[in-house]
Coordinates of C-alpha atoms and ligand atoms in Angstrom, one line a residue:
M1 CA -16.5 16.7 8.2
Q2 CA -18.6 14.3 6.1
L3 CA -16.6 11.1 5.2
S4 CA -18.1 9.1 2.4
I5 CA -16.4 5.7 2.2
A6 CA -17.0 2.7 -0.2
V7 CA -16.3 -0.5 1.7
L8 CA -15.3 -3.6 -0.3
P9 CA -14.7 -6.5 2.2
G10 CA -13.9 -9.0 -0.6
D11 CA -12.9 -12.6 0.2
G12 CA -11.3 -14.8 2.9
I13 CA -10.3 -12.7 5.9
G14 CA -11.4 -9.5 4.1
P15 CA -14.8 -9.3 5.9
D16 CA -13.2 -10.1 9.3
I17 CA -10.6 -7.3 9.1
V18 CA -12.6 -4.7 7.3
K19 CA -15.3 -4.9 10.1
E20 CA -12.7 -4.0 12.7
A21 CA -11.3 -1.1 10.6
Q22 CA -14.8 0.2 10.1
S23 CA -15.4 0.1 13.9
V24 CA -12.1 2.1 14.3
L25 CA -13.3 4.7 11.8
E26 CA -16.6 5.0 13.5
R27 CA -14.9 5.5 16.9
V28 CA -12.7 8.3 15.3
A29 CA -15.8 9.9 13.9
E30 CA -17.4 9.9 17.3
K31 CA -14.3 11.2 19.1
F32 CA -13.5 14.0 16.6
S33 CA -17.1 14.9 15.7
H34 CA -17.2 13.8 12.0
R35 CA -20.0 12.1 10.1
I36 CA -19.1 8.9 8.5
E37 CA -21.1 7.2 5.8
C38 CA -20.0 3.7 4.7
Q39 CA -21.6 1.9 1.7
Q40 CA -20.7 -1.8 1.2
Y41 CA -20.1 -3.3 -2.3
D42 CA -19.2 -6.7 -3.7
A43 CA -15.8 -7.2 -5.2
G44 CA -13.5 -10.1 -6.1
G45 CA -14.6 -13.7 -5.6
A46 CA -17.7 -12.7 -3.6
A47 CA -18.9 -10.6 -6.5
I48 CA -18.2 -13.4 -9.0
D49 CA -20.4 -15.8 -7.0
K50 CA -23.2 -13.3 -6.6
L51 CA -23.1 -11.3 -9.8
G52 CA -20.8 -13.2 -12.2
E53 CA -17.9 -10.7 -12.4
P54 CA -15.1 -9.5 -10.1
L55 CA -15.8 -5.8 -10.4
P56 CA -19.5 -5.2 -11.1
E57 CA -20.6 -1.9 -12.6
K58 CA -22.5 -1.1 -9.3
T59 CA -19.3 -1.4 -7.3
L60 CA -17.3 0.8 -9.7
A61 CA -20.0 3.4 -9.7
G62 CA -20.2 3.3 -5.9
C63 CA -16.5 3.8 -5.6
R64 CA -16.5 6.7 -8.1
A65 CA -19.3 8.4 -6.1
S66 CA -17.4 8.0 -2.8
D67 CA -14.5 10.1 -1.4
S68 CA -12.5 7.0 -0.6
I69 CA -12.4 3.2 -0.8
L70 CA -11.5 0.7 2.0
L71 CA -10.7 -2.8 0.6
G72 CA -10.1 -6.0 2.5
A73 CA -8.6 -8.6 0.1
V74 CA -9.7 -10.6 -2.9
G75 CA -9.0 -14.2 -4.1
G76 CA -9.1 -17.7 -2.9
P77 CA -8.6 -21.3 -4.1
Q78 CA -12.3 -21.7 -5.2
W79 CA -11.6 -19.2 -8.0
D80 CA -8.1 -20.4 -9.0
H81 CA -9.5 -22.3 -12.0
L82 CA -10.8 -19.1 -13.6
S83 CA -8.8 -17.5 -16.5
G84 CA -7.0 -14.1 -16.2
S85 CA -9.8 -11.6 -16.9
D86 CA -12.4 -13.5 -14.8
R87 CA -10.2 -13.8 -11.7
P88 CA -11.0 -12.0 -8.4
E89 CA -7.7 -10.0 -8.7
R90 CA -9.2 -8.2 -11.8
A91 CA -11.2 -6.2 -9.3
L92 CA -8.0 -4.5 -8.1
L93 CA -6.5 -3.8 -11.5
G94 CA -9.9 -2.6 -12.7
L95 CA -10.3 -0.2 -9.9
R96 CA -6.7 1.1 -10.2
G97 CA -7.1 1.6 -13.9
A98 CA -10.7 3.1 -13.9
L99 CA -9.9 5.5 -11.1
E100 CA -6.4 6.3 -12.3
L101 CA -4.8 5.5 -9.0
Y102 CA -1.2 6.2 -10.1
A103 CA 0.6 6.5 -6.8
N104 CA 1.0 3.5 -4.5
L105 CA 2.2 4.4 -1.0
R106 CA 3.6 1.6 1.1
P107 CA 4.9 2.5 4.5
A108 CA 7.4 0.1 6.1
V109 CA 7.6 0.8 9.8
L110 CA 9.3 -1.2 12.5
Y111 CA 7.2 -0.9 15.7
E112 CA 9.3 -0.9 18.8
P113 CA 7.4 -3.7 20.6
L114 CA 7.8 -5.9 17.5
R115 CA 11.5 -5.3 17.1
E116 CA 12.3 -9.0 17.5
A117 CA 10.2 -9.8 14.4
C118 CA 12.7 -7.9 12.3
P119 CA 14.9 -10.4 10.4
L120 CA 17.9 -8.0 10.3
Q121 CA 20.7 -8.1 12.8
A122 CA 19.9 -6.1 16.0
D123 CA 22.6 -3.5 15.3
I124 CA 21.2 -2.8 11.9
A125 CA 17.6 -2.5 13.1
A126 CA 18.8 -0.3 16.0
G127 CA 18.6 2.8 13.8
G128 CA 14.9 2.2 13.4
I129 CA 12.9 1.7 10.1
D130 CA 10.3 4.2 8.9
I131 CA 10.3 4.3 5.1
M132 CA 7.6 5.4 2.8
V133 CA 7.9 3.7 -0.6
V134 CA 6.1 5.7 -3.3
R135 CA 5.6 3.5 -6.4
E136 CA 4.3 4.6 -9.8
L137 CA 1.4 2.3 -10.4
T138 CA -0.2 2.8 -13.8
G139 CA 2.7 3.1 -16.2
G140 CA 6.1 1.6 -17.1
I141 CA 6.8 -1.9 -18.2
Y142 CA 3.6 -3.5 -16.8
F143 CA 1.6 -1.3 -19.2
G144 CA 4.0 -0.9 -22.1
D145 CA 4.1 -2.4 -25.6
R146 CA 4.6 -6.1 -25.5
G147 CA 4.5 -9.0 -27.8
R148 CA 6.2 -12.0 -29.5
R149 CA 8.3 -12.1 -32.7
Q150 CA 10.9 -14.2 -34.4
G151 CA 14.5 -13.2 -33.4
R152 CA 18.0 -14.5 -33.6
Y153 CA 17.4 -17.2 -31.0
G154 CA 14.0 -18.3 -32.3
E155 CA 10.7 -17.0 -30.9
E156 CA 11.3 -14.0 -28.6
A157 CA 9.1 -12.1 -26.2
Y158 CA 9.5 -8.4 -25.3
D159 CA 8.0 -5.9 -22.8
T160 CA 8.7 -2.2 -23.0
E161 CA 9.4 0.3 -20.3
A162 CA 8.2 3.7 -21.3
Y163 CA 7.5 6.8 -19.1
G164 CA 6.2 10.2 -20.2
E165 CA 7.3 13.5 -18.5
A166 CA 3.8 14.2 -17.0
E167 CA 3.7 10.7 -15.5
V168 CA 7.0 11.1 -13.8
E169 CA 6.2 14.7 -12.7
R170 CA 3.0 13.7 -10.9
I171 CA 4.6 10.8 -9.0
A172 CA 7.6 12.9 -8.1
R173 CA 5.3 15.6 -6.8
T174 CA 3.5 13.1 -4.6
A175 CA 6.8 11.9 -3.2
F176 CA 8.0 15.5 -2.4
D177 CA 4.7 16.5 -0.9
I178 CA 4.9 13.5 1.5
A179 CA 8.5 14.1 2.3
R180 CA 7.6 17.6 3.4
K181 CA 5.4 16.1 6.1
R182 CA 8.2 13.7 7.2
K183 CA 12.0 14.0 7.4
K184 CA 12.2 16.0 4.1
H185 CA 14.4 13.5 2.3
V186 CA 13.6 11.8 -1.1
T187 CA 15.6 9.0 -2.6
S188 CA 14.7 8.5 -6.3
V189 CA 15.6 5.0 -7.5
D190 CA 16.3 4.3 -11.1
K191 CA 18.8 2.6 -13.4
A192 CA 20.0 5.7 -15.3
N193 CA 23.4 4.1 -16.0
V194 CA 21.6 1.7 -18.4
L195 CA 18.0 2.7 -19.2
E196 CA 16.9 5.7 -21.3
S197 CA 13.6 5.7 -19.5
S198 CA 15.5 6.1 -16.2
R199 CA 17.5 9.1 -17.6
L200 CA 14.2 10.8 -18.4
W201 CA 12.9 9.8 -15.0
R202 CA 15.9 11.3 -13.3
S203 CA 15.8 14.6 -15.3
V204 CA 12.1 15.2 -14.5
V205 CA 12.6 14.3 -10.8
V206 CA 15.5 16.9 -10.7
A207 CA 13.2 19.5 -12.3
V208 CA 10.4 18.9 -9.7
A209 CA 12.9 19.0 -6.9
G210 CA 13.6 22.6 -7.8
E211 CA 10.1 23.5 -6.5
Y212 CA 10.9 21.9 -3.1
P213 CA 14.1 23.6 -1.9
D214 CA 13.4 22.4 1.7
V215 CA 13.5 18.7 0.7
T216 CA 16.9 17.0 -0.1
L217 CA 17.0 14.7 -3.2
E218 CA 19.3 11.8 -3.6
H219 CA 19.5 9.4 -6.6
M220 CA 20.2 5.7 -6.2
Y221 CA 20.6 2.9 -8.7
V222 CA 18.0 0.1 -8.1
D223 CA 20.6 -2.6 -7.4
N224 CA 22.3 -0.4 -4.8
A225 CA 18.9 0.4 -3.3
A226 CA 18.1 -3.3 -2.8
M227 CA 21.4 -3.7 -0.9
Q228 CA 21.1 -0.5 1.1
L229 CA 17.6 -1.5 2.4
V230 CA 19.1 -4.5 4.2
R231 CA 22.5 -2.8 5.0
D232 CA 21.2 0.4 6.6
P233 CA 17.4 0.9 6.2
S234 CA 17.5 3.9 8.6
Q235 CA 19.0 6.1 5.8
F236 CA 15.7 6.1 3.9
D237 CA 12.7 8.5 4.4
V238 CA 10.7 8.6 1.2
L239 CA 11.8 6.3 -1.6
V240 CA 10.2 7.0 -5.1
T241 CA 10.5 4.8 -8.0
T242 CA 8.9 3.1 -11.1
N243 CA 6.2 0.5 -11.2
M244 CA 8.4 -2.6 -11.5
F245 CA 11.3 -1.4 -9.3
G246 CA 8.7 -0.3 -6.7
D247 CA 6.9 -3.7 -6.9
I248 CA 10.1 -5.4 -5.8
L249 CA 11.6 -2.8 -3.4
S250 CA 8.3 -2.3 -1.5
D251 CA 8.1 -6.0 -0.8
E252 CA 11.7 -6.0 0.4
A253 CA 11.1 -3.0 2.6
S254 CA 7.9 -4.7 4.0
M255 CA 9.7 -7.9 4.9
I256 CA 12.4 -6.2 6.9
T257 CA 9.7 -5.0 9.3
G258 CA 8.6 -8.5 10.2
S259 CA 4.9 -9.2 9.8
I260 CA 2.7 -9.1 6.8
G261 CA -0.4 -8.6 9.1
M262 CA 0.9 -5.1 10.1
L263 CA 1.4 -3.4 6.7
P264 CA -1.0 -1.0 5.1
S265 CA -1.1 0.7 1.7
A266 CA -2.7 3.5 -0.2
S267 CA -3.3 4.0 -3.9
L268 CA -3.9 7.6 -4.8
G269 CA -5.2 9.3 -7.8
K270 CA -6.3 12.9 -8.7
E271 CA -8.0 15.0 -6.0
R272 CA -8.4 13.1 -2.8
L273 CA -9.9 9.8 -4.0
G274 CA -7.8 6.9 -2.8
M275 CA -8.0 3.2 -2.3
Y276 CA -6.7 1.8 1.0
E277 CA -6.0 -1.8 1.7
P278 CA -3.6 -4.1 3.6
I279 CA -0.7 -5.5 1.6
H280 CA -1.5 -9.1 2.5
G281 CA -3.9 -11.4 0.7
S282 CA -7.2 -13.0 1.7
A283 CA -5.5 -15.7 3.9
P284 CA -8.1 -18.4 3.2
D285 CA -6.4 -20.7 5.7
I286 CA -7.6 -18.5 8.6
A287 CA -10.8 -16.9 7.1
G288 CA -13.8 -16.6 9.5
Q289 CA -11.8 -18.0 12.4
D290 CA -11.2 -14.8 14.4
K291 CA -7.5 -15.3 13.9
A292 CA -6.5 -12.6 11.3
N293 CA -4.5 -9.6 12.4
P294 CA -6.7 -6.5 11.6
I295 CA -3.9 -4.0 12.2
A296 CA -2.8 -3.6 8.5
T297 CA -6.4 -2.7 7.6
I298 CA -6.8 -0.4 10.6
L299 CA -3.5 1.4 9.6
S300 CA -4.8 1.6 6.1
A301 CA -7.9 3.4 7.5
A302 CA -5.4 5.7 9.3
M303 CA -3.8 6.4 5.9
M304 CA -7.2 7.2 4.5
L305 CA -7.8 9.8 7.2
R306 CA -4.4 11.4 6.5
Y307 CA -4.3 11.3 2.7
S308 CA -7.9 11.4 1.5
F309 CA -9.4 13.6 4.2
G310 CA -6.4 15.6 5.4
L311 CA -7.2 14.6 9.0
A312 CA -3.6 14.3 10.4
A313 CA -4.6 14.4 14.1
E314 CA -7.1 11.7 13.6
A315 CA -4.6 9.5 11.7
D316 CA -2.0 10.1 14.4
A317 CA -4.5 9.0 17.1
V318 CA -5.2 5.7 15.3
E319 CA -1.5 5.0 14.9
A320 CA -0.9 5.9 18.6
A321 CA -3.7 3.6 19.7
V322 CA -2.2 0.7 17.7
S323 CA 1.2 1.3 19.3
E324 CA -0.4 1.5 22.8
V325 CA -2.1 -1.9 22.3
L326 CA 1.1 -3.5 21.1
Q327 CA 3.1 -1.9 23.9
A328 CA 0.5 -3.4 26.4
G329 CA 1.5 -6.8 25.0
Y330 CA -1.5 -7.8 23.0
R331 CA -0.8 -9.9 19.9
T332 CA -2.7 -11.8 17.2
G333 CA -1.3 -15.2 16.3
D334 CA 0.9 -14.0 13.4
I335 CA 2.9 -11.6 15.7
A336 CA 2.7 -13.4 19.0
S337 CA 5.8 -14.3 21.0
A338 CA 6.6 -15.6 24.4
G339 CA 5.3 -13.4 27.2
T340 CA 2.6 -11.7 25.1
T341 CA -1.2 -12.0 25.4
L342 CA -2.8 -13.8 22.4
V343 CA -6.1 -12.2 21.2
G344 CA -8.4 -12.7 18.2
T345 CA -9.4 -10.4 15.4
R346 CA -12.4 -8.9 17.2
K347 CA -10.6 -8.4 20.5
M348 CA -7.7 -6.7 18.8
G349 CA -10.1 -4.3 17.0
Q350 CA -12.0 -3.7 20.3
L351 CA -8.7 -2.9 22.2
I352 CA -7.7 -0.4 19.6
C353 CA -11.1 1.3 19.7
E354 CA -10.8 1.4 23.5
A355 CA -7.3 2.9 23.3
L356 CA -8.7 5.6 21.0
Ligands
NAD1 P1 -1.8 -14.2 1.9 O1 -1.2 -12.9 2.2 O2 -3.3 -14.3 1.9 O3 -1.3 -15.2 3.1 C1 0.0 -15.6 3.3 C2 0.2 -16.1 4.7 O4 0.1 -15.0 5.6 C3 -0.9 -17.1 5.2 O5 -0.3 -18.0 6.0 C4 -1.9 -16.2 5.9 O6 -2.6 -16.9 6.9 C5 -1.0 -15.2 6.6 N1 -1.6 -13.9 6.7 C6 -1.9 -13.0 5.7 N2 -2.6 -11.9 6.2 C7 -2.7 -12.2 7.5 C8 -3.3 -11.4 8.6 N3 -3.9 -10.2 8.4 N4 -3.2 -11.9 9.9 C9 -2.6 -13.1 10.1 N5 -2.1 -13.9 9.1 C10 -2.1 -13.4 7.9 O7 -1.1 -14.7 0.6 P2 -1.4 -16.0 -0.3 O8 -1.7 -17.2 0.6 O9 -0.3 -16.1 -1.2 O10 -2.8 -15.7 -1.1 C11 -4.1 -16.0 -0.7 C12 -5.1 -15.4 -1.6 O11 -5.0 -14.0 -1.6 C13 -4.8 -15.8 -3.1 O12 -6.0 -16.0 -3.8 C14 -4.1 -14.5 -3.7 O13 -4.4 -14.4 -5.0 C15 -4.8 -13.5 -2.9 N6 -4.1 -12.2 -2.7 C16 -4.8 -11.1 -2.7 C17 -4.2 -9.8 -2.5 C18 -5.1 -8.6 -2.5 O14 -6.3 -8.7 -2.4 N7 -4.5 -7.4 -2.5 C19 -2.9 -9.7 -2.3 C20 -2.1 -10.9 -2.3 C21 -2.8 -12.2 -2.5

């Protein structure tokens, strides 16, 4: 298979971690006889410094022309003085909007060798954590009508949550399709006891569920979901929800697994185009020092193989290689503990390639 990938290293540790993920993809291509073609583009602060804008036209065109996008991270203190639309983060929002990447997938997995990093009590974590949060990414309150006006209490500000049937339908379908490849259980999170938009959300999810009789559907109010994630995370398989609820719950789900350096993500649009990136930022404090954990980016590359290219065996192989290296006791600084072997970014990438 021919894999055409736009690579956007970005800022801070971005170039360090993307380099390792690229090596892993090249190793996969070699092992499974695929042809991989990576084109590198500027994005974020690096693009501002070179070309005067966070998402240059050339980068956007290159991403559109590729099958998939691998992104490191953007941002850093040297660009903090810039105003909203000029900031490095605009590159992310610009790409999500321009490519209509409406489904954000954030797996939260507790790896057995990292069990002690889980902040939950041992008996709660004992059931294991393997949750896929599917967050709607291009609609809802972050994109709704907003403004200021005079009200009873002086000047007031408002933001509007609005969802259309087709918007809910496509994200629900994404969640059910993913559940079919997992434990076949979807929890749809809303606030249907209060919000009209949630009532529409729920009715559309129920309608879509009719097409997936092999998948069980459960509804949960968002306040209860926030509690259940720390009370008994093992009850969740696929959790699907709106943009704002997903923003909050995906961070909560991530944190209960321990380390930010381990967590990948995917943002999917129509067809197979997707953007894959770690959930952490550009970590300027450790940039270029061979200290960053590349695993979140390597696992993002595994998600790319699974979701953009449909290469499940290849994705499984990358995930298994990561587990093997952790099991053997190798750790970057962020996940190191007594009795483990400390390695740098490059060595961690090399060990995972060798395990493959
Ligand atoms: P951050 O995620 O960059 O760093 C938080 C802490 O976690 C730091 O101590 C950092 O060293 C550590 N860390 C993060 N990733 C790591 C890794 N792979 N290995 C080891 N340690 C790691 O968050 P921040 O400090 O709040 O933000 C730094 C910059 O990143 C800011 O400019 C912010 O706007 C940007 N940011 C970008 C993205 C993105 O590109 N998607 C996301 C969040 C923040």
